Short mmCIF file of C-alpha atoms in Angstrom, two decimals:
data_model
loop_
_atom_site.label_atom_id
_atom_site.label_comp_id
_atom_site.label_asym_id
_atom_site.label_seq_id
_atom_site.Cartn_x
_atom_site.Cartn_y
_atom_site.Cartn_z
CA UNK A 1 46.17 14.92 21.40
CA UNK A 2 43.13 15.31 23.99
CA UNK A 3 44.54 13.85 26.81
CA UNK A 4 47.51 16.24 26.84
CA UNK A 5 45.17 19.19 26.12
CA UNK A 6 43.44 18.69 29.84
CA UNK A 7 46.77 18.51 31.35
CA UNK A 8 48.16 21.64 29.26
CA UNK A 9 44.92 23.45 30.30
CA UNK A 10 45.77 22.40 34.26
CA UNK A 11 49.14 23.36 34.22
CA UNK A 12 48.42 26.95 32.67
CA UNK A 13 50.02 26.07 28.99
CA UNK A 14 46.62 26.20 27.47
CA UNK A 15 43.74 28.67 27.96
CA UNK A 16 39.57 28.50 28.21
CA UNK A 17 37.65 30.67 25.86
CA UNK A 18 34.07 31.67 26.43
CA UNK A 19 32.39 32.83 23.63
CA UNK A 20 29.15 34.85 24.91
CA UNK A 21 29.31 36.57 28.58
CA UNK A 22 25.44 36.60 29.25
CA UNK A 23 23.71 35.23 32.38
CA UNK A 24 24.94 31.58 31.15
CA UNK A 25 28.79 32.04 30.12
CA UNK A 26 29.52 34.51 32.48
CA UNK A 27 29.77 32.04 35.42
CA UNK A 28 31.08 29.55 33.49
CA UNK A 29 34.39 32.07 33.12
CA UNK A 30 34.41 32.76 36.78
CA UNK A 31 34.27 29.64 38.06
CA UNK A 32 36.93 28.01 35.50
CA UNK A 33 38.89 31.47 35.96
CA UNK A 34 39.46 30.06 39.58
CA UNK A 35 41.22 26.88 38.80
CA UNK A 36 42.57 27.62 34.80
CA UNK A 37 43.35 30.30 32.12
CA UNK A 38 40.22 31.99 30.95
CA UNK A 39 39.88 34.53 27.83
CA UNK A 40 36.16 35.63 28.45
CA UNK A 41 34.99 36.95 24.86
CA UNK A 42 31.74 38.88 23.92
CA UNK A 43 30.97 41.30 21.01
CA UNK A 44 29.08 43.52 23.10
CA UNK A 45 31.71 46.41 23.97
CA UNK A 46 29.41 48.21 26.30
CA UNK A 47 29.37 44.56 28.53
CA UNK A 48 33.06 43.88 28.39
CA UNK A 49 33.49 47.70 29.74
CA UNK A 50 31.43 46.72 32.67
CA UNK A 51 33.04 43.61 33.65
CA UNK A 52 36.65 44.98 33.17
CA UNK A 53 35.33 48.04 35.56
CA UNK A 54 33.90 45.66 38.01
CA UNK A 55 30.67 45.49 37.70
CA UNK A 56 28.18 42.69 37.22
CA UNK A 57 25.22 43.63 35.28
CA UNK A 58 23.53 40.12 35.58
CA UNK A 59 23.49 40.38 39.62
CA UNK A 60 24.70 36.40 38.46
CA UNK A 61 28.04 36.72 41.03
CA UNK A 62 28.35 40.20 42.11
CA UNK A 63 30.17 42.70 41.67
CA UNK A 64 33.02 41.38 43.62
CA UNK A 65 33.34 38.73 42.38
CA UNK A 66 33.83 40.10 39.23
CA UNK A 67 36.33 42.63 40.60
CA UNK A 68 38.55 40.78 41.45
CA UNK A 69 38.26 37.37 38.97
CA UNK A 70 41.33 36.46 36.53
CA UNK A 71 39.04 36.03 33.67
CA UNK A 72 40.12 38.16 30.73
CA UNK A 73 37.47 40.20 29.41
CA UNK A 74 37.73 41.06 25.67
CA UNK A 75 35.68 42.32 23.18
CA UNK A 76 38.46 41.48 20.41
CA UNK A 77 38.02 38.47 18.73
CA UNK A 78 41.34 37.81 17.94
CA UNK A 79 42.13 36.84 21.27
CA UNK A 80 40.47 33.86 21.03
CA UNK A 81 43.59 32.47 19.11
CA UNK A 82 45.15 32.12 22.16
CA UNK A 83 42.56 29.38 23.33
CA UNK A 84 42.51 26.11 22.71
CA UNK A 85 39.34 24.51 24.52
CA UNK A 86 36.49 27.03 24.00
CA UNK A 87 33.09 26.96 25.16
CA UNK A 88 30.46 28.67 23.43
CA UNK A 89 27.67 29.86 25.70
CA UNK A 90 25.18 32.63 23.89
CA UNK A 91 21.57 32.43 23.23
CA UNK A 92 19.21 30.42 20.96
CA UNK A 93 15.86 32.35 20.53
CA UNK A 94 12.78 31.90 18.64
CA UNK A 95 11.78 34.49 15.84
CA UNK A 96 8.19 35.89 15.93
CA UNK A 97 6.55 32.97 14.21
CA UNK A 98 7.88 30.64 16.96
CA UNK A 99 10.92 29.10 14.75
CA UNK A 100 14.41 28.60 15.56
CA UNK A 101 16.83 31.77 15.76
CA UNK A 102 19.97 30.36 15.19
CA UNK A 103 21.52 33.77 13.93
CA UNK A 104 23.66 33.84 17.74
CA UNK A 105 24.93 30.73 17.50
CA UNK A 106 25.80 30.77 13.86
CA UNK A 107 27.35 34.13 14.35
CA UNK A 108 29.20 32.90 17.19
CA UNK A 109 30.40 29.80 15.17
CA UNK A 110 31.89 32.44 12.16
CA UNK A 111 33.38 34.23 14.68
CA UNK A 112 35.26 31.43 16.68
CA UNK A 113 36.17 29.82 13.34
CA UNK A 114 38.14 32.09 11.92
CA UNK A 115 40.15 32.11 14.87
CA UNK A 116 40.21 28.51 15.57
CA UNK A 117 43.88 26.79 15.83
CA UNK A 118 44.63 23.23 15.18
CA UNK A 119 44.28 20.50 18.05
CA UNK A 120 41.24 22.39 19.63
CA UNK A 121 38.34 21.32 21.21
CA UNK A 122 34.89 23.61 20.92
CA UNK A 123 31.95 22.64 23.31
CA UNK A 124 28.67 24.28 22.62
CA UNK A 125 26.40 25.54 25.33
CA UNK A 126 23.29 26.81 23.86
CA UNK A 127 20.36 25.03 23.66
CA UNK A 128 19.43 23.80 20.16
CA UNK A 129 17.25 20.62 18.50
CA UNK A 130 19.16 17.59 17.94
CA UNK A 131 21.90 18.07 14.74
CA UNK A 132 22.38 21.75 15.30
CA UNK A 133 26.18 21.18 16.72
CA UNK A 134 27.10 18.62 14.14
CA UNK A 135 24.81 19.99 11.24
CA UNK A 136 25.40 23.50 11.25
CA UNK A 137 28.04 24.41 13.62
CA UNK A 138 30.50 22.16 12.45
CA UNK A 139 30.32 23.48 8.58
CA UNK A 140 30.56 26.97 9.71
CA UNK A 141 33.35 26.23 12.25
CA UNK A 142 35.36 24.38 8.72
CA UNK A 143 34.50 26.99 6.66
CA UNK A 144 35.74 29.52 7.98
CA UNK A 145 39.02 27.93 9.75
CA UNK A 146 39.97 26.25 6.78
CA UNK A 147 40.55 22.91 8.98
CA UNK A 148 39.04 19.92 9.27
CA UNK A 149 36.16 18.73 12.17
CA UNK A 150 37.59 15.56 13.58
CA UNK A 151 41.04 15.71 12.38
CA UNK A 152 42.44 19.06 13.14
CA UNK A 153 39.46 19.95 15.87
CA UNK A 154 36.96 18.21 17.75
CA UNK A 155 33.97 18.99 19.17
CA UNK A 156 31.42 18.41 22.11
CA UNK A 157 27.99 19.48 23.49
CA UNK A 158 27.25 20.23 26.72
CA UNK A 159 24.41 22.01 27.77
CA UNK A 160 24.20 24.66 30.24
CA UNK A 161 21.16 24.22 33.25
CA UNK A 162 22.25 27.53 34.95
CA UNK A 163 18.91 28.76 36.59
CA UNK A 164 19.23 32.67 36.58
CA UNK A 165 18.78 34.50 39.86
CA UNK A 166 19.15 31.29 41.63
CA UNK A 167 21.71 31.25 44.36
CA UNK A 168 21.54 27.33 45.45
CA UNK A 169 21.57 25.34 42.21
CA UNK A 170 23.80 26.91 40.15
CA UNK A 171 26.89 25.79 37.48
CA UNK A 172 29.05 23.94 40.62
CA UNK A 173 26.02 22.27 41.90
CA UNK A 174 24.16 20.80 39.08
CA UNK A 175 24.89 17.50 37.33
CA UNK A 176 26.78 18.72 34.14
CA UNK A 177 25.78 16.63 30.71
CA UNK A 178 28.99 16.32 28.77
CA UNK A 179 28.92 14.91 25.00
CA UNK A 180 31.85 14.35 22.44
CA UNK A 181 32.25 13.84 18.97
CA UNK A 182 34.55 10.51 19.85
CA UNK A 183 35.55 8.90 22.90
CA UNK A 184 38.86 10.86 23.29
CA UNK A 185 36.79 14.07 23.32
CA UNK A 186 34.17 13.43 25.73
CA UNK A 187 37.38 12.40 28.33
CA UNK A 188 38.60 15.76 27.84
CA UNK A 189 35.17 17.66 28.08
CA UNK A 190 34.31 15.33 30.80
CA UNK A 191 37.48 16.13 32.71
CA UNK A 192 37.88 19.72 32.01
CA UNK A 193 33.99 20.28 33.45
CA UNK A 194 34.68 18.31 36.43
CA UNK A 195 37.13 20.99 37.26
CA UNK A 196 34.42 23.33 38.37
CA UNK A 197 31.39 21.14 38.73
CA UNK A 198 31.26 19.67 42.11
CA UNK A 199 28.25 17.65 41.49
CA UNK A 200 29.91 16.03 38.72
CA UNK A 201 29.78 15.07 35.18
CA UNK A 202 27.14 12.59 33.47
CA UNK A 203 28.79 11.22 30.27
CA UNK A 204 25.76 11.04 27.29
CA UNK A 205 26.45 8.93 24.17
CA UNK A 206 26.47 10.96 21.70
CA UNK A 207 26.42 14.69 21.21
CA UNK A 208 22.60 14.11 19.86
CA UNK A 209 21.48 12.54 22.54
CA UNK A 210 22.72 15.45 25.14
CA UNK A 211 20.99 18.13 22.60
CA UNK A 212 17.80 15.86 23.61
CA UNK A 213 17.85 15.96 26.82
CA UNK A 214 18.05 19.65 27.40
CA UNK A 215 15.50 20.65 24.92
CA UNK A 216 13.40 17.69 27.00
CA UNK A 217 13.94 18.83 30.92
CA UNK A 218 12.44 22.28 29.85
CA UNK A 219 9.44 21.26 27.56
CA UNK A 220 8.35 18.53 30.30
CA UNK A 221 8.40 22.00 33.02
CA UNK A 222 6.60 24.09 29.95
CA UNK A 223 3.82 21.58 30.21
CA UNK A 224 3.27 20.48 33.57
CA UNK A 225 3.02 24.91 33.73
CA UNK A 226 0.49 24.83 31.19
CA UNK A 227 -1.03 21.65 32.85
CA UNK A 228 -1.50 24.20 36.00
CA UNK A 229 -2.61 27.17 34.10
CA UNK A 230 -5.40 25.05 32.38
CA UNK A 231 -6.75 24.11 35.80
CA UNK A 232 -6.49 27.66 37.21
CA UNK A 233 -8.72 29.08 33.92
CA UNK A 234 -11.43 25.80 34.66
CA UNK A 235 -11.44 26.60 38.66
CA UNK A 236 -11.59 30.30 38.22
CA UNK A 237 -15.57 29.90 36.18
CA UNK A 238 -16.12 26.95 39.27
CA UNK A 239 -15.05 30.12 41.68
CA UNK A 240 -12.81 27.68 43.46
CA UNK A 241 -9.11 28.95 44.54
CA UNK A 242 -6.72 27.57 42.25
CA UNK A 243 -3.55 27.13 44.65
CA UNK A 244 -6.26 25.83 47.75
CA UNK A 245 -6.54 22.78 45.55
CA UNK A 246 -3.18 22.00 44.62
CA UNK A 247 -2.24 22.20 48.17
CA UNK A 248 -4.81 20.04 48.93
CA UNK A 249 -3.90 17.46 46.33
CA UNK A 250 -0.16 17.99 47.06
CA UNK A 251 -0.70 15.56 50.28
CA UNK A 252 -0.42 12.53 48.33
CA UNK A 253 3.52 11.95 48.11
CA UNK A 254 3.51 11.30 43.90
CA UNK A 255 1.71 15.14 43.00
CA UNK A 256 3.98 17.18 41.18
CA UNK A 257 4.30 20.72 42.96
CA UNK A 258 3.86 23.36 39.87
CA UNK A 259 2.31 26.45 39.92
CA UNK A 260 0.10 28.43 37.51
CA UNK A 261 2.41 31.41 36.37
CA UNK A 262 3.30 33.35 33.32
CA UNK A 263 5.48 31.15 31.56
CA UNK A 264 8.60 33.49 30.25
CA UNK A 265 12.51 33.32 29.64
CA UNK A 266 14.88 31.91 27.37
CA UNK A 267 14.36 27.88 28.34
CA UNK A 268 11.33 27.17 29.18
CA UNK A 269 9.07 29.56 26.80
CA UNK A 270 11.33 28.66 23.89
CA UNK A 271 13.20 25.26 23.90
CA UNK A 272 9.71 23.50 23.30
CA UNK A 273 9.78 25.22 20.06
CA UNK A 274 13.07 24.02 19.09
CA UNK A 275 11.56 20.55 19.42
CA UNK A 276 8.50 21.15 17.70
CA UNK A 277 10.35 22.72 14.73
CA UNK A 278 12.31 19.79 13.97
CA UNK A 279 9.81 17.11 14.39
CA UNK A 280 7.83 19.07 12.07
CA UNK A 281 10.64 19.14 9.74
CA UNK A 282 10.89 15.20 9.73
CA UNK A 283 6.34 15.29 9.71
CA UNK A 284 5.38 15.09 13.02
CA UNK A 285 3.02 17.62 14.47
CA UNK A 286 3.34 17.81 17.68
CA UNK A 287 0.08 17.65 19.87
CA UNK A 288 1.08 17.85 23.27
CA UNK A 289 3.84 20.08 23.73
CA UNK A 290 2.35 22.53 20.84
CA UNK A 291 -0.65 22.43 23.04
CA UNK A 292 0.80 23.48 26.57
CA UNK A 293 2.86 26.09 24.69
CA UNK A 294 -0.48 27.76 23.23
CA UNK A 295 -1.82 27.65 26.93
CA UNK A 296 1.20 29.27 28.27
CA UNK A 297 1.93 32.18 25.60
CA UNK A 298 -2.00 32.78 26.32
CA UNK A 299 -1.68 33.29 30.10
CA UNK A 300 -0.66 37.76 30.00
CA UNK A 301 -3.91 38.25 27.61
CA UNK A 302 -5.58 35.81 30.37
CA UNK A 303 -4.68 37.80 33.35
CA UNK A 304 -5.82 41.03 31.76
CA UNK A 305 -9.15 40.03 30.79
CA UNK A 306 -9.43 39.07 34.44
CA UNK A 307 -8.12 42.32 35.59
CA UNK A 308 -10.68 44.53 33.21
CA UNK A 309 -13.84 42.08 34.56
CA UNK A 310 -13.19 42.52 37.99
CA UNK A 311 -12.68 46.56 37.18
CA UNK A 312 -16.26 45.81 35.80
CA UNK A 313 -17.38 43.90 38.76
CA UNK A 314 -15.86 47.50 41.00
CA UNK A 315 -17.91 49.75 38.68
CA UNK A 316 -14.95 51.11 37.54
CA UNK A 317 -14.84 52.95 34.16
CA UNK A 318 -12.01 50.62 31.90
CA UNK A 319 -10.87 53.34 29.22
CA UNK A 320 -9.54 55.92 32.26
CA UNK A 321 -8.42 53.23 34.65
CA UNK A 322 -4.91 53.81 36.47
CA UNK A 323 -3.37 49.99 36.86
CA UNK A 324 0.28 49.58 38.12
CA UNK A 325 2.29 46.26 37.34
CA UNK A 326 4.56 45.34 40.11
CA UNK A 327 7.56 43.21 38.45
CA UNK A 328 8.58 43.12 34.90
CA UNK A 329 11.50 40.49 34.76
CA UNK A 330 10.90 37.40 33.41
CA UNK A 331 11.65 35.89 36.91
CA UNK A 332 12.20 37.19 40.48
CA UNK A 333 15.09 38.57 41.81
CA UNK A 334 16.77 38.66 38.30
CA UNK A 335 17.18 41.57 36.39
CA UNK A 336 16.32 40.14 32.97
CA UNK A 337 13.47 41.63 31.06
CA UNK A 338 13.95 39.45 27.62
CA UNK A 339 11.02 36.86 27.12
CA UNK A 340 8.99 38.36 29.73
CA UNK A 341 5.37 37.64 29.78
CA UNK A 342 4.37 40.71 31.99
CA UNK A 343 4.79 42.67 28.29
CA UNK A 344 1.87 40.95 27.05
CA UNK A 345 -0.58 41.94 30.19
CA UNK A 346 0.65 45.55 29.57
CA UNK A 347 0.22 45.31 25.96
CA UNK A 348 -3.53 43.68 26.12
CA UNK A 349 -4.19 46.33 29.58
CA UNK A 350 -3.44 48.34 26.33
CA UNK A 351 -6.23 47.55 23.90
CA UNK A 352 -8.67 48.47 26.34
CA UNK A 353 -7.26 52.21 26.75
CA UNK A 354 -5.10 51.40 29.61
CA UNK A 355 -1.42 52.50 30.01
CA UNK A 356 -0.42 50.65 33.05
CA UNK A 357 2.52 52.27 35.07
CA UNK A 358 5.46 49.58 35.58
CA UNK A 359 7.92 49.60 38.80
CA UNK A 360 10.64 46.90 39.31
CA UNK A 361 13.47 47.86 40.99
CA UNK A 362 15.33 44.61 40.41
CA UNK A 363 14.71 44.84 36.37
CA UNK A 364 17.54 46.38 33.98
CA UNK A 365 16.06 49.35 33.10
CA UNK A 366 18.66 50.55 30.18
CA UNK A 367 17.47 47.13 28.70
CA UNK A 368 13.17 47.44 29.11
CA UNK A 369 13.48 51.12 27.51
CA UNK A 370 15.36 49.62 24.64
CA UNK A 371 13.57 46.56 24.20
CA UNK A 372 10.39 47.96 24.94
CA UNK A 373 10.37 51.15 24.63
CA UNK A 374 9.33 51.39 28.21
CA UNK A 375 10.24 53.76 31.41
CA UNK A 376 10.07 52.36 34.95
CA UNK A 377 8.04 54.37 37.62
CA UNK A 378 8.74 54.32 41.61
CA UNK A 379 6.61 52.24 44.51
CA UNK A 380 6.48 56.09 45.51
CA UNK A 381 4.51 56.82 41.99
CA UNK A 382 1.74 54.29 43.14
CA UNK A 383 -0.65 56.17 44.50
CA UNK A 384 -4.10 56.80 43.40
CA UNK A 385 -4.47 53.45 41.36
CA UNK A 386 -7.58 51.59 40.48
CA UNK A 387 -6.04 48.31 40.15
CA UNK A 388 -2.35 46.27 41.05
CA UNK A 389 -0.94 43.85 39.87
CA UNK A 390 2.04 41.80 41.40
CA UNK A 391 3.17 40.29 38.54
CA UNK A 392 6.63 38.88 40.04
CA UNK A 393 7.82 37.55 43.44
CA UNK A 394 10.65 39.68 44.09
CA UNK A 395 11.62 39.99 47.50
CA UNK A 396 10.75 43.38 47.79
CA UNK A 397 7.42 42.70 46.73
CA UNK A 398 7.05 40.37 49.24
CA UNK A 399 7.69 42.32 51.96
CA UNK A 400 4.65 44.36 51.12
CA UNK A 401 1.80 44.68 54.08
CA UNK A 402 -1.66 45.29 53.99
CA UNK A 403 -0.97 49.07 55.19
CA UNK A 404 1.31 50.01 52.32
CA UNK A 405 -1.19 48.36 49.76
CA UNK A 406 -3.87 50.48 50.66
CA UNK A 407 -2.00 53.22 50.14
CA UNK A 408 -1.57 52.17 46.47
CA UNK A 409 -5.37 52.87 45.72
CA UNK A 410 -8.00 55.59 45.47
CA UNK A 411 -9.44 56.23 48.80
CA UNK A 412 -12.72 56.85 47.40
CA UNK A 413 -13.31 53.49 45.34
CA UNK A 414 -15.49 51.10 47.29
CA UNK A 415 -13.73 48.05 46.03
CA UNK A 416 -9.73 47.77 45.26
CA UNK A 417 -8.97 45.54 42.41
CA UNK A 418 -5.69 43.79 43.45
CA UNK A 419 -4.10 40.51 41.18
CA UNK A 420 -1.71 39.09 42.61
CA UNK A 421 -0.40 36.10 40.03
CA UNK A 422 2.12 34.68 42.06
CA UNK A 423 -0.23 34.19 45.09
CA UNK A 424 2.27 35.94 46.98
CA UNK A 425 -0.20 37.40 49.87
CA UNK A 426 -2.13 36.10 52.48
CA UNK A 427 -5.57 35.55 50.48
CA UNK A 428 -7.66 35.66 53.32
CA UNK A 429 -6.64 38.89 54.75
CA UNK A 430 -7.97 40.08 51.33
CA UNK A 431 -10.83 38.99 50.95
CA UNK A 432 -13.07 41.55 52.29
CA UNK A 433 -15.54 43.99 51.35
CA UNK A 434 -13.27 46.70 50.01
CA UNK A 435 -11.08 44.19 48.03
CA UNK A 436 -11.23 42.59 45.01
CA UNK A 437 -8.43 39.60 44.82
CA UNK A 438 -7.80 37.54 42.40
CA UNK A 439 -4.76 35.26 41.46
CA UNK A 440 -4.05 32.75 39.14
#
């Protein structure tokens, strides 16, 4: 039955479905869209509207890209009948207390179920702990369909390692891990991938063992970030510069290159938890990764204690200080605001009577106002400011000179409190009498 699916799916008898058209699944459609049938499915109307108009709200391809791609968008579920290999691409969060949210892909699985046909294949995206696919997809997927997993479907894992706002690794130039339920399955995942990855396909053994290995490559980065973050809090009370050592050490050919940073996102900040949760379930506590996950949730509260000490430091009064935040995505040049960390340096900046004004011209700002509640200013609104904070390296920010940032302050302060967290300026130009710099 597989084999004959991949060539059905070549020759145009058989469509693609994505399920989920996020940052993740919508280049997945695109790029298959190019070589194969694609019905590109989300539930969010509003989305579908803008991608059947043109227009690219992730900034992911463009909007040309999405202009003129053969990808049909729906928002009509039903459509996915006409699929028979479907790839299910939409998020895996944590909840509040730092466990599992597997409400997307368990909705997704309902949804997709109840319009699954006999003889297809389903391949999983999202990043989960080891068993979700088989445990609780599966069940859902039978439930609803009325067939039977491994008889009348099959199924496979293969985890998505797009990097969001990243032009040069992206879904054609990273190693794809592909996983199947039996050997006939992984051939066709395997194959049907290769059709868009370049770099190739790495076969894992068992669908398990390819939920592993994502939820692995993102807690080891989680870590080594917290590893960096705990150095720059120890250096910072030895008043040595943080990033002058680790260039420093960075001579010898075997150091790791990671940076202190605010450690947001959908991977990184939450996969570690997925682990956690399910070695906790079997009685293992986690040391390590629980550990370096404390560190990096820590690091917005960090920065704004550092920001209201060196106000101190300026003889500036806290309570009536004016602070703007430069960047509010999670990363640069992306317009994604979900997991950000810069929301917990506004929030603490908060505690202490101070209602930072935000600017990012890059963020979605439909999406901060209704996840945050929060409305964007202009770099023309920062004038008259007691402190800054870069908070992202977005290339605008970058481009910003020592002229422009002194226009950003009160003229009549004797010291300017800048923080730049990224370290994206030239930390010697700043240090001077009428500056106060600090970065992570």
């Amino acid at each position: 039955m597989a084999m004959n699916l991949y060539e059905s799916i070549v020759k145009g008898d058989e469509k693609i479905s994505l399920v989920g058209l996020g940052y993740v699944g919508m280049p997945i459609a695109v790029a298959f869209a190019r070589k194969v049938k694609v019905v590109g499915f989300d539930l969010n109307e509003e989305k579908i509207n803008l991608y059947k108009s043109g227009v690219d709200p992730t900034k992911e391809v463009g909007d040309e890209v999405i202009r003129n791609t053969a990808v049909e968008f729906t928002a009509d579920a039903s459509k996915l009948k006409e699929a028979k290999f479907h790839i299910v691409a939409v998020p895996t969060p944590v909840k509040s207390d730092h466990t599992p949210d597997l409400s997307p892909v368990e909705g997704a699985s309902h949804i997709l179920g109840r319009n699954l046909t006999k003889g297809s294949v389903v391949v999983y995206e999202s990043t989960v702990y080891p068993g979700v696919t088989e445990d609780i997809c599966v069940p859902i997927l039978e439930e609803e369909s009325g067939l039977k997993c491994g008889v009348d479907f099959k199924i496979g894992y293969s985890p998505e390692r797009i990097n969001p706002g990243d032009k040069v690794h992206r879904l054609e130039t990273i190693t794809k891990i592909v996983s199947g339920m039996d050997d006939e399955t992984l051939d066709t995942v395997a194959k049907v991938y290769e059709l868009v990855v370049d770099a190739g396909v790495y076969r894992a053994e068992s669908i398990k063992v390819a939920e592993a290995a994502k939820v692995i490559e993102n807690s080891q980065r989680d870590i080594n970030i917290a590893f960096m973050n705990e150095l720059s809090i120890i250096f910072h009370k030895m008043d040595i510069d943080t990033q002058a050592v680790l260039k420093a050490a960075g001579t010898k050919w075997n150091f790791l290159n990671f940076m202190p940073g605010l450690v947001g996102g959908h991977c990184i900040g939450v996969d570690p938890y997925y682990l956690t949760y399910k070695s906790e379930e079997l009685g293992y506590h986690s040391r390590i990764i629980l550990a370096g996950r404390r560190i990096n949730d820590e690091m917005g509260k960090y920065v704004a204690e550092s920001l209201v000490k060196n106000l101190i430091k300026a003889d500036i009064p806290v309570k009536t200080a004016k602070v703007a935040i430069l960047g509010f995505t999670f990363k640069e040049n992306c317009p994604d605001t979900r997991n950000t960390k810069v929301i917990d340096i506004y929030n603490e900046l908060g505690e202490y009577g101070i209602c930072p004004l935000v600017v990012d011209p890059a963020a979605d700002a439909a999406e901060a106002k209704h996840l945050y509640g929060l409305t964007f200013g202009s770099l023309e609104d920062i004038r008259d400011m007691d402190a800054v904070i870069i908070a992202v390296a977005h290339e605008e920010f970058k481009k910003l000179g020592r002229e422009e940032l002194d226009g950003f302050f009160k003229a009549e302060n004797a010291k300017k409190v800048l923080v730049d967290i990224k370290g994206l300026l030239d930390r010697e130009e700043y240090m001077t009498e009428d500056y106060l710099y600090w970065r992570l």
